[in-house]
C-alpha cells in the first residue's frame, strides 16, 4: 500500500509509492515507452492492455465498453501512485504524520490516433478532452475521502511522459496540495485587503497593458505571467470570475479548448515542439464557489532544469522576460 | 540589469536574468562545458580565464593572487544570475512588485585537480571547501543589501552542472527565499508549541529509531528524511543545536566534512555516481542565533523528474521509502 507522509517542518506531503519501483538499483525508474512487444496500450484495438475504462466518449450508443470506436478514453493508471481501495487511517509515528496512500490515478487518452498530439487537434476535439476532465471530476468528487483532483499533462520524455500516445493524467488526493493552498491563501489575503479577486485584477491589468498578453477570446486570456518560473511559462485564465473548473458549461470549455490549442501550437512553433507540462488549478472538491480564488491552467515548457538553487530556495532563475516571451508567442502562428 | 519579480499570488520571487540568454530560440541555454578552445577555466594556470578571485586557500604566504598554487579558489560567476553593483530600487508596476537583481553569484572551485570529484577528496580537503563557504559568508554578510546566502552544488549535467571541474556555487540574495522561510516558520511553530527545536527532535527520534539513520559522528548525523522529495534524499544535521552555519568553528566543520564526504561516497556507490545537488540551509544573514531553527545540508540525487504532478501540487511521488534508502546506504562503503 502506498503511503502519504508529511514533512514535519514545512508540511509538504510526499507519496511513498513503493510499487512503482522494484529495488533501489533500478533508477531512474521509467516505464517502457511501449510494451516489450511494441504494442501501444493506448491504441484502439488494445483496450484489453489497460485496466477497464472509467469513461469514454465518441462510441455510438449501445456500443460495448473497452472496444474501439472511442474518441477520448479514461482508464486507471497501470502503475498508480495512489490506490483507490482502503481507509485513510491517519496516524503518528513519534513526531511524524502518515496516512495510507488512498487516491485515484487515471490516464486520459486524448485521441485514438497514436501519432496525433493534443496541439494537432481541433478545438472541438480538445473540448472533448476537457469534457472528459470535467466528467471524471464530477464522478470522483462523490468520494468523500478525496479533497483535491489535480489534472496535468506531461508531454515529451524530458517533461516526464513515459508513453508517446497523447495522454494526460489526473490524481485524486486526500489532501489539498500545498502549491494550491498557497495560491488559495495568497488570493484570500488579497481579497481581504481589496475585496477583489487577484486573478481578476491580473486579467484586468494584462488586458490593459498588452505587454504580457499572448491571446484572448471571448472567455479566456492567455498570458505570460509577471514572474514566470521557466522561460515561456504561459497561463490560461477565464475572463469571468469562476473558481471551479468543473462548473464551466460545455460552451465555455469549448472556448477554453480554443485557447489551450492555440497556446500549445504557439509554444510548439516558437520553441520547436518542446517538452512541456500543464496543470489545471481549481478549487478544492465540494467547497462552495470562492470569491477570491479563480481556476486556471498553467503551461510550463520544460526548458530549464530544477537544480541546487531552485531546490534550495524555491525561487527560480529565468533568462527570458515574460514580455519577450509574449511578444514572440503573439507573432508565431497559433 | 537582472531583475527580481515577485509572483503576486504566492509571493515566490523569480530572477529575470536576461543576460544569461541571447534570444528565445537559444533554449535550453547551457554554457559550454569547456571553452571552444578546450581550456578548462577552473584549472591552475588558467586563472586569467575567470574573473579575479575573491578567496583562495593553499598558496604560500606572499604568493600573488590569481596564480597557481591554490587548493580552493572562489571567483565571481562569469554568467551571474544577479549583479553586485547598484541599489535595490524596489518598485511597483500596477499590482506587481519588482526590484533590481542585486546580489552576488560566486563559484567555489573545490580542487585544483580537474579530474578529482568532491567525494574523492579527503575529509581535510573537504573541510577546506567548507571553510571557503564560511569565509565567503563572513565577507558578504557585511553587505547590508543581502539578506540570505544560498550555498549549493550541482554535480553532473542532468543536475545542472555546466562545467565538469568540481565546483559549488553561492548566490547572495536581497530576499530570504521562500523555501528557507517556510522551514524557519515551520520550526518556529513547533517551538511555540513545544519549546523545542524540531530538528533537535528529529535528531533525537532518528538516533533512537535507527531505521532512517545512515551515519553519525561526534557532531553530525546523516539521515534519510521522513518525507523525502526524491529517492535517496539525505540530510546532514548537526547533533548540537546551532542555527548559523558560519558560526561553526573549524573543528566542527572538519566533522561536517567527514559526514559530507561519506554521504557523497555512499550515494555514489549505491547509485553509480549519480548526478546530485546539495544545498546548505542556514539562518538569514545577521540575524541573532535562533532557538527554533537549525542549519543543515540537504543532498538530493537527481534521479526523478519534476513533472506535471510536482509542478502542480508541490508534492512529490517517491518510489523508495527512506527506510530502504537508509538501509542501502548503511551497507555500502562510505
XYZ file of C-alpha atoms in Angstrom:
668
model
C 0.000 0.000 0.000
C 1.436 3.397 -0.920
C 1.693 5.902 1.908
C 1.406 9.655 2.311
C 3.993 11.217 4.593
C 4.105 14.774 5.829
C 7.387 16.615 6.260
C 7.265 17.721 9.908
C 8.921 21.085 9.244
C 7.338 22.545 6.112
C 4.205 20.379 5.906
C 4.903 19.107 2.387
C 3.284 15.738 1.639
C 5.181 13.031 -0.206
C 3.633 9.938 -1.765
C 5.829 6.946 -0.944
C 4.793 4.768 -3.877
C 6.843 1.636 -3.392
C 5.092 -0.357 -6.064
C 6.406 1.957 -8.760
C 9.966 0.662 -8.286
C 11.251 -2.781 -7.552
C 14.595 -2.123 -5.912
C 16.963 0.754 -5.236
C 19.241 -0.111 -8.139
C 16.518 0.436 -10.716
C 16.880 4.214 -11.129
C 15.728 6.263 -12.805
C 12.544 4.241 -12.932
C 10.840 4.932 -16.224
C 8.208 2.524 -17.512
C 8.940 1.475 -21.078
C 7.635 3.767 -23.807
C 5.982 0.840 -25.477
C 5.483 -2.647 -24.165
C 8.261 -5.113 -24.967
C 6.099 -6.477 -27.787
C 5.910 -2.994 -29.366
C 2.192 -2.673 -28.739
C 0.909 0.751 -27.616
C -1.635 0.051 -24.855
C -3.456 3.320 -25.626
C -4.250 2.494 -29.273
C -7.717 1.294 -30.378
C -7.910 -2.473 -30.565
C -5.673 -2.788 -27.479
C -8.353 -1.900 -24.949
C -7.549 -5.116 -23.084
C -3.997 -3.884 -22.404
C -5.236 -1.261 -19.948
C -7.357 -1.532 -16.812
C -11.075 -1.318 -17.632
C -12.167 2.153 -18.740
C -13.958 4.555 -16.414
C -15.042 6.944 -19.180
C -15.197 7.032 -22.953
C -16.714 9.397 -25.488
C -17.425 9.001 -29.162
C -18.760 5.452 -29.406
C -22.249 5.001 -30.892
C -24.981 4.480 -28.318
C -25.102 0.913 -27.101
C -21.559 0.010 -28.213
C -19.820 -2.057 -25.540
C -17.184 -0.542 -23.249
C -13.496 -1.389 -23.778
C -13.876 -1.747 -27.536
C -12.691 0.569 -30.349
C -14.741 3.487 -31.655
C -13.954 5.961 -28.834
C -12.563 9.473 -29.222
C -11.380 10.050 -25.654
C -10.915 7.213 -23.171
C -10.071 7.340 -19.481
C -8.561 4.337 -17.689
C -6.953 3.776 -14.294
C -3.155 4.084 -14.417
C -1.485 0.652 -14.533
C 1.257 1.989 -12.242
C -0.814 4.086 -9.865
C 0.932 6.381 -7.385
C -2.072 6.007 -5.072
C -4.586 3.212 -4.510
C -8.358 3.548 -4.667
C -9.188 0.894 -2.020
C -8.952 1.396 1.726
C -9.297 3.855 4.550
C -7.136 6.893 5.125
C -6.003 5.699 8.553
C -4.165 8.858 9.627
C -1.611 8.090 12.319
C 1.518 9.347 14.046
C 4.958 7.806 14.254
C 6.666 9.747 17.024
C 6.793 13.333 15.771
C 5.828 12.296 12.235
C 2.473 12.017 10.411
C 1.414 9.485 7.850
C -1.712 8.147 6.179
C -2.472 5.438 3.687
C -1.867 6.418 0.086
C -5.540 6.493 -0.863
C -6.385 8.194 -4.113
C -7.165 7.716 -7.764
C -4.654 7.872 -10.588
C -6.193 7.886 -14.061
C -4.950 8.351 -17.606
C -6.931 10.425 -20.103
C -6.146 9.069 -23.588
C -6.706 12.209 -25.630
C -7.159 10.686 -29.073
C -7.487 7.335 -30.786
C -4.736 8.343 -33.240
C -1.320 7.253 -31.944
C 0.557 9.919 -33.893
C -1.728 12.891 -33.163
C -0.557 15.311 -30.462
C -3.017 17.354 -28.429
C -1.935 20.556 -30.172
C -2.650 18.998 -33.572
C -6.300 18.531 -32.599
C -9.158 20.854 -33.485
C -10.825 22.973 -30.787
C -13.811 20.595 -30.908
C -11.532 17.622 -30.276
C -9.663 19.356 -27.434
C -13.053 20.283 -25.955
C -13.828 16.538 -25.776
C -10.701 16.114 -23.638
C -11.748 18.947 -21.308
C -15.230 17.421 -21.064
C -13.600 14.142 -20.039
C -11.659 16.014 -17.316
C -14.922 17.531 -16.091
C -16.804 14.227 -16.158
C -14.099 12.477 -14.149
C -14.039 15.235 -11.502
C -17.838 15.146 -11.219
C -17.659 11.386 -10.673
C -14.666 11.260 -8.314
C -15.790 14.165 -6.134
C -18.541 11.939 -4.754
C -15.827 10.029 -2.930
C -15.653 11.821 0.424
C -12.082 10.646 1.029
C -10.783 12.899 -1.756
C -10.151 16.597 -1.172
C -8.454 17.575 -4.415
C -8.078 16.377 -8.002
C -5.007 17.516 -9.894
C -5.274 17.355 -13.691
C -1.966 17.521 -15.518
C -0.202 16.607 -18.717
C 3.415 15.572 -19.285
C 4.386 15.911 -22.953
C 7.783 14.624 -24.067
C 10.192 12.336 -22.257
C 12.129 15.121 -20.545
C 8.847 16.522 -19.189
C 8.077 13.144 -17.627
C 5.971 11.419 -20.293
C 6.586 7.688 -20.368
C 4.306 6.871 -23.305
C 4.218 8.685 -26.619
C 0.490 8.333 -27.401
C -1.125 11.650 -26.387
C -2.494 11.495 -22.847
C -2.964 13.499 -19.705
C -3.467 12.336 -16.136
C -5.436 13.030 -13.011
C -4.565 12.242 -9.439
C -7.272 12.463 -6.764
C -5.714 13.213 -3.365
C -6.925 13.014 0.234
C -5.207 16.378 0.902
C -5.205 19.799 -0.718
C -1.657 20.098 -2.066
C 0.464 22.918 -0.702
C 1.047 24.683 -4.015
C -2.711 25.011 -4.475
C -3.165 26.024 -0.807
C -0.549 28.685 -1.222
C -2.446 30.151 -4.216
C -5.734 29.963 -2.338
C -4.245 31.670 0.723
C -2.488 34.343 -1.352
C -5.729 35.070 -3.197
C -7.633 35.191 0.111
C -5.185 37.732 1.577
C -5.600 39.935 -1.495
C -9.372 39.635 -1.241
C -9.368 40.564 2.455
C -7.372 43.688 1.635
C -9.044 44.781 -1.589
C -12.324 42.848 -1.803
C -11.294 41.807 -5.282
C -10.033 38.578 -6.831
C -6.318 38.875 -7.630
C -6.689 36.801 -10.810
C -9.428 39.186 -11.981
C -7.023 42.053 -11.205
C -4.311 40.316 -13.228
C -6.653 39.775 -16.175
C -7.631 43.457 -15.975
C -4.057 44.754 -15.827
C -2.794 42.424 -18.555
C -5.636 43.243 -20.943
C -4.859 46.943 -20.447
C -1.044 46.679 -20.634
C -0.946 44.141 -23.512
C 2.819 43.548 -22.963
C 2.354 40.066 -21.500
C -0.846 39.179 -23.373
C -0.474 36.312 -25.858
C -4.057 35.750 -26.980
C -7.643 36.297 -25.919
C -11.039 35.084 -26.953
C -14.491 35.892 -25.566
C -13.978 33.827 -22.442
C -10.234 33.338 -21.799
C -6.979 35.259 -21.797
C -3.615 33.640 -22.481
C -0.765 35.491 -20.794
C 2.874 35.257 -19.792
C 2.773 35.659 -16.001
C 4.668 38.514 -14.312
C 7.109 36.169 -12.504
C 7.380 33.026 -14.658
C 9.218 30.047 -13.139
C 10.510 28.955 -16.537
C 11.022 30.546 -19.954
C 7.694 30.770 -21.794
C 5.521 29.748 -18.832
C 2.005 30.632 -20.004
C -1.314 30.847 -18.132
C -4.814 30.397 -19.492
C -7.236 32.301 -17.272
C -11.043 32.645 -17.532
C -12.000 36.303 -18.076
C -15.114 35.839 -15.969
C -14.627 35.079 -12.275
C -15.091 31.334 -11.706
C -13.332 29.283 -9.037
C -14.469 25.813 -10.103
C -13.257 24.220 -13.346
C -15.966 21.569 -13.328
C -18.676 24.250 -13.032
C -17.853 25.557 -16.516
C -20.556 24.750 -19.079
C -19.767 22.992 -22.347
C -19.619 26.216 -24.361
C -17.013 27.827 -22.133
C -14.951 24.623 -22.159
C -15.057 24.863 -25.973
C -13.681 28.390 -25.638
C -11.019 27.092 -23.261
C -10.121 24.383 -25.785
C -9.565 27.070 -28.426
C -7.276 28.974 -26.042
C -5.382 25.848 -24.969
C -4.937 24.668 -28.557
C -3.550 27.970 -29.767
C -1.255 28.194 -26.731
C 0.238 24.759 -27.358
C 0.605 25.400 -31.096
C 2.329 28.748 -30.462
C 4.721 27.196 -27.946
C 5.428 24.389 -30.385
C 6.096 26.827 -33.230
C 8.215 29.153 -31.076
C 10.322 26.510 -29.397
C 10.322 23.576 -31.835
C 7.903 21.117 -30.234
C 9.322 21.471 -26.717
C 8.552 19.051 -23.900
C 6.000 20.690 -21.605
C 3.711 20.200 -18.635
C 0.330 21.729 -17.986
C -1.626 21.721 -14.767
C -5.239 22.704 -14.030
C -5.626 24.571 -10.730
C -9.141 24.709 -9.345
C -10.983 24.993 -6.030
C -10.790 22.031 -3.616
C -13.535 19.435 -4.101
C -17.033 20.139 -2.772
C -16.121 23.611 -1.496
C -18.533 26.438 -2.163
C -17.621 28.749 -5.049
C -14.879 31.106 -3.833
C -14.992 34.885 -4.294
C -11.197 35.085 -4.019
C -9.880 32.046 -5.931
C -10.027 31.656 -9.732
C -9.350 28.457 -11.664
C -6.760 28.488 -14.442
C -4.330 26.362 -16.463
C -0.549 26.764 -16.126
C 1.571 25.616 -19.083
C 5.312 25.124 -18.434
C 7.686 24.266 -21.292
C 10.411 22.040 -19.814
C 13.391 24.102 -20.976
C 15.383 24.602 -17.798
C 16.490 22.283 -15.022
C 15.497 22.286 -11.398
C 18.921 22.337 -9.749
C 20.553 23.317 -6.461
C 19.440 26.942 -6.490
C 15.798 26.070 -7.185
C 15.678 23.139 -4.715
C 17.352 25.209 -2.041
C 15.470 28.470 -2.451
C 12.122 27.705 -4.069
C 12.995 30.679 -6.302
C 13.788 30.399 -9.991
C 16.233 31.937 -12.447
C 14.602 32.680 -15.780
C 16.617 34.094 -18.658
C 13.557 35.226 -20.657
C 11.432 38.206 -19.532
C 7.738 37.371 -19.952
C 7.310 40.461 -22.138
C 9.776 38.971 -24.659
C 8.122 35.548 -24.464
C 4.650 37.047 -25.006
C 5.821 39.139 -27.956
C 7.382 36.060 -29.520
C 4.250 33.961 -28.932
C 1.976 36.675 -30.351
C 3.970 36.695 -33.592
C 4.128 32.971 -34.296
C 1.300 31.051 -35.857
C -1.217 29.591 -33.428
C 20.426 44.644 -15.245
C 18.757 41.465 -13.976
C 15.529 41.939 -12.086
C 13.741 40.248 -9.198
C 9.997 39.847 -9.657
C 7.508 38.673 -7.081
C 4.564 36.498 -8.037
C 1.575 38.496 -6.769
C -0.371 35.430 -5.641
C 2.062 33.119 -3.856
C 4.921 35.569 -3.204
C 7.567 33.482 -4.998
C 10.490 35.580 -6.316
C 11.913 34.936 -9.753
C 15.236 36.250 -11.033
C 14.764 37.514 -14.576
C 18.364 37.131 -15.739
C 18.245 38.330 -19.317
C 21.980 38.350 -19.808
C 22.111 34.579 -19.431
C 20.372 34.053 -22.786
C 20.631 35.943 -26.023
C 17.339 35.197 -27.710
C 14.280 32.996 -27.255
C 15.440 30.432 -29.792
C 18.536 29.555 -27.766
C 16.956 27.015 -25.395
C 17.883 25.225 -23.309
C 20.650 27.688 -22.515
C 23.626 25.759 -21.241
C 27.049 27.396 -21.226
C 29.633 25.174 -22.932
C 31.270 22.537 -20.717
C 34.657 23.741 -21.794
C 35.593 26.839 -23.748
C 35.679 26.402 -27.530
C 39.472 26.112 -27.265
C 39.100 23.122 -24.891
C 40.599 25.020 -21.963
C 39.003 24.460 -18.525
C 38.789 27.897 -16.913
C 38.891 26.341 -13.429
C 42.269 24.594 -13.863
C 45.507 26.016 -12.390
C 47.401 28.082 -14.926
C 44.129 29.432 -16.359
C 43.431 31.892 -13.546
C 43.122 34.645 -16.171
C 40.124 32.849 -17.730
C 37.916 33.660 -14.724
C 37.005 36.946 -13.074
C 39.574 37.894 -10.395
C 39.402 35.658 -7.327
C 37.698 36.758 -4.108
C 39.203 33.957 -1.993
C 41.902 31.319 -2.249
C 43.479 28.903 0.196
C 46.656 26.864 0.000
C 49.139 29.265 -1.601
C 52.309 30.020 0.365
C 52.263 33.331 2.206
C 53.051 36.220 -0.075
C 52.270 34.382 -3.313
C 50.341 36.643 -5.681
C 46.575 36.233 -6.205
C 45.263 34.702 -9.443
C 48.267 32.424 -9.859
C 48.570 28.629 -9.395
C 49.340 27.007 -6.067
C 45.827 27.247 -4.562
C 43.764 24.405 -3.116
C 40.331 26.057 -3.127
C 39.597 29.182 -5.161
C 36.451 31.328 -5.240
C 35.684 33.577 -8.207
C 32.662 35.568 -9.350
C 30.497 33.629 -11.827
C 31.179 34.728 -15.416
C 27.458 34.375 -16.161
C 25.994 35.788 -12.946
C 22.278 35.477 -12.283
C 22.488 38.638 -10.165
C 24.734 41.708 -10.290
C 26.787 43.058 -7.426
C 26.591 46.768 -8.379
C 23.605 49.036 -7.785
C 20.699 49.795 -5.495
C 17.757 47.544 -4.827
C 15.247 50.142 -6.065
C 12.090 48.305 -5.010
C 9.096 49.481 -7.028
C 5.582 48.603 -8.133
C 4.186 48.086 -11.597
C 0.440 48.198 -11.120
C -0.345 45.278 -8.839
C 3.133 43.785 -9.303
C 6.413 44.155 -7.353
C 9.923 44.235 -8.677
C 13.421 45.185 -7.611
C 16.809 45.279 -9.271
C 18.560 41.931 -9.424
C 21.238 42.858 -6.901
C 23.234 40.002 -5.483
C 26.447 38.052 -5.694
C 26.956 34.851 -7.665
C 30.253 33.111 -6.965
C 31.846 29.807 -7.925
C 33.799 27.776 -5.358
C 36.409 25.737 -7.258
C 36.766 22.805 -4.891
C 40.113 21.430 -6.033
C 42.981 22.254 -8.369
C 42.727 18.754 -9.871
C 40.409 18.754 -12.903
C 39.553 15.050 -12.559
C 39.004 14.927 -8.781
C 35.380 14.961 -7.601
C 34.400 16.334 -4.203
C 33.611 12.837 -2.905
C 37.090 11.643 -3.882
C 38.644 14.201 -1.539
C 39.839 13.555 1.998
C 37.914 14.998 4.971
C 40.721 17.566 5.397
C 40.320 18.658 1.774
C 36.516 18.846 2.002
C 36.953 20.865 5.209
C 38.909 23.419 3.146
C 35.862 23.778 0.881
C 33.548 24.300 3.871
C 35.991 26.859 5.291
C 35.832 28.684 1.948
C 31.997 28.703 2.212
C 32.277 30.156 5.717
C 34.845 32.787 4.713
C 32.694 33.977 1.820
C 29.589 34.270 4.002
C 31.545 36.210 6.644
C 32.714 38.612 3.940
C 29.446 39.008 2.025
C 27.254 39.423 5.104
C 28.804 42.846 5.627
C 26.850 43.980 2.583
C 23.617 45.268 4.098
C 21.715 44.777 0.828
C 21.952 40.985 1.185
C 19.566 39.055 3.413
C 20.451 35.471 2.542
C 23.291 33.455 1.012
C 22.413 30.130 -0.565
C 25.295 27.677 -0.927
C 24.657 24.835 -3.345
C 26.340 22.316 -5.595
C 25.187 20.909 -8.925
C 27.071 17.702 -9.803
C 26.527 16.124 -13.207
C 24.943 17.628 -16.309
C 21.431 16.424 -15.522
C 21.686 18.061 -12.073
C 22.502 21.382 -13.708
C 26.318 21.401 -13.749
C 27.676 23.152 -16.820
C 31.372 22.556 -16.118
C 32.951 19.254 -15.185
C 35.734 20.545 -12.888
C 34.438 20.119 -9.301
C 32.775 23.289 -8.046
C 29.936 24.576 -5.942
C 28.229 27.960 -6.006
C 26.813 30.630 -3.774
C 24.172 33.195 -4.527
C 23.700 36.147 -2.167
C 20.131 37.431 -2.347
C 18.353 40.615 -1.221
C 15.450 38.441 -0.001
C 15.070 35.399 2.227
C 13.905 32.706 -0.212
C 10.521 31.151 0.433
C 11.745 27.585 0.886
C 14.017 28.745 3.713
C 11.243 30.954 5.155
C 8.899 28.013 5.133
C 11.407 25.942 7.162
C 12.002 28.822 9.559
C 8.268 29.348 10.052
C 7.570 25.629 10.461
C 10.343 25.360 13.034
C 9.038 28.467 14.828
C 5.506 26.991 15.068
C 6.915 23.791 16.546
C 8.974 25.798 19.029
C 5.961 27.877 20.099
C 4.041 24.680 20.793
C 6.751 22.537 22.371
C 9.597 24.916 23.314
C 11.915 22.586 21.447
C 13.738 22.754 18.111
C 12.089 20.388 15.612
C 15.438 19.469 14.056
C 16.745 18.530 17.522
C 13.591 16.420 17.936
C 14.259 14.764 14.562
C 17.876 14.034 15.503
C 16.650 12.539 18.794
C 13.974 10.358 17.209
C 16.214 9.174 14.370
C 19.134 8.299 16.675
C 16.711 6.246 18.775
C 14.821 4.576 15.877
C 17.911 3.929 13.706
C 15.691 2.959 10.707
C 16.461 6.142 8.772
C 19.948 6.748 10.176
C 22.759 6.433 7.616
C 25.808 7.533 9.617
C 26.814 9.572 12.628
C 29.963 11.010 14.051
C 30.557 13.083 17.221
C 28.979 16.197 15.757
C 26.675 15.251 12.858
C 24.007 12.740 11.914
C 23.346 11.681 8.339
C 19.746 10.564 7.815
C 17.121 9.793 5.214
C 14.332 12.285 5.999
C 10.828 11.043 6.866
C 9.236 12.533 3.722
C 11.978 12.661 1.073
C 11.207 14.576 -2.128
C 13.358 12.236 -4.198
C 14.762 8.707 -3.833
C 17.827 8.762 -1.558
C 17.400 12.365 -0.400
C 19.796 12.613 2.563
C 20.236 15.266 5.255
C 23.328 16.122 7.243
C 22.283 17.696 10.550
C 24.424 18.988 13.438
C 23.714 16.996 16.610
C 24.194 20.113 18.720
C 21.660 22.918 18.252
C 23.161 25.608 16.034
C 21.207 27.851 13.652
C 24.144 29.538 11.903
C 26.446 27.620 9.556
C 29.123 30.295 9.595
C 29.239 30.211 13.421
C 30.649 26.677 13.354
C 34.316 26.520 14.384
C 36.955 24.872 12.229
C 36.862 21.575 14.165
C 33.115 21.096 13.704
C 33.418 21.958 10.016
C 36.033 19.188 9.819
C 33.479 16.836 11.369
C 30.895 18.059 8.856
C 33.381 17.411 6.037
C 33.733 13.811 7.223
C 29.934 13.397 7.220
C 29.519 15.073 3.810
C 32.317 13.006 2.268
C 30.933 9.685 3.467
C 27.416 10.696 2.363
C 28.556 11.507 -1.172
C 30.688 8.354 -1.399
C 27.809 6.172 -0.198
C 25.389 7.752 -2.696
C 27.960 7.294 -5.441
C 28.492 3.631 -4.523
C 24.769 2.913 -4.135
C 23.590 4.646 -7.273
C 26.590 4.551 -9.600
C 27.914 8.138 -9.440
C 24.501 9.776 -9.801
C 24.026 13.436 -10.628
C 23.111 15.275 -7.422
C 22.517 18.646 -5.811
C 23.262 19.739 -2.288
C 22.091 22.870 -0.541
C 23.148 24.435 2.777
C 20.217 25.881 4.727
C 21.142 28.335 7.462
C 19.715 31.317 9.323
C 19.223 34.581 7.391
C 22.234 36.903 7.441
C 22.962 38.980 10.554
C 20.007 37.550 12.485
C 20.557 36.575 16.101
C 21.040 32.840 16.742
C 17.622 31.168 16.608
C 16.343 28.795 19.298
C 13.946 27.194 16.791
C 15.907 26.968 13.518
C 18.820 24.589 12.916
C 21.222 24.722 9.970
C 21.710 21.590 7.850
C 22.723 20.275 4.427
C 20.208 18.619 2.078
C 21.612 16.245 -0.560
C 19.304 15.321 -3.455
C 20.366 12.747 -6.052
C 18.790 13.832 -9.359
C 17.034 10.549 -10.152
C 13.467 11.613 -10.831
C 11.929 14.370 -12.907
C 9.934 17.353 -11.785
C 6.845 16.968 -13.980
C 3.194 17.997 -14.058
C 2.226 16.448 -10.735
C 5.127 18.059 -8.864
C 4.756 21.471 -10.561
C 1.035 21.471 -9.958
C 0.924 20.203 -6.395
C 4.274 20.959 -4.767
C 4.032 17.355 -3.551
C 6.300 14.570 -4.732
C 5.978 10.901 -5.652
C 8.901 8.871 -4.362
C 9.167 5.158 -5.138
C 11.787 4.478 -2.408
C 10.862 4.558 1.294
C 13.583 6.361 3.259
C 13.994 3.288 5.480
C 15.033 1.267 2.404
C 17.340 4.039 1.199
C 18.984 4.347 4.626
C 19.493 0.601 4.928
C 21.077 0.528 1.491
C 23.338 3.495 2.291
C 24.393 1.984 5.625
C 25.559 -1.179 3.858
C 27.610 0.337 1.051
C 31.136 1.561 1.531
C 31.485 5.170 2.560
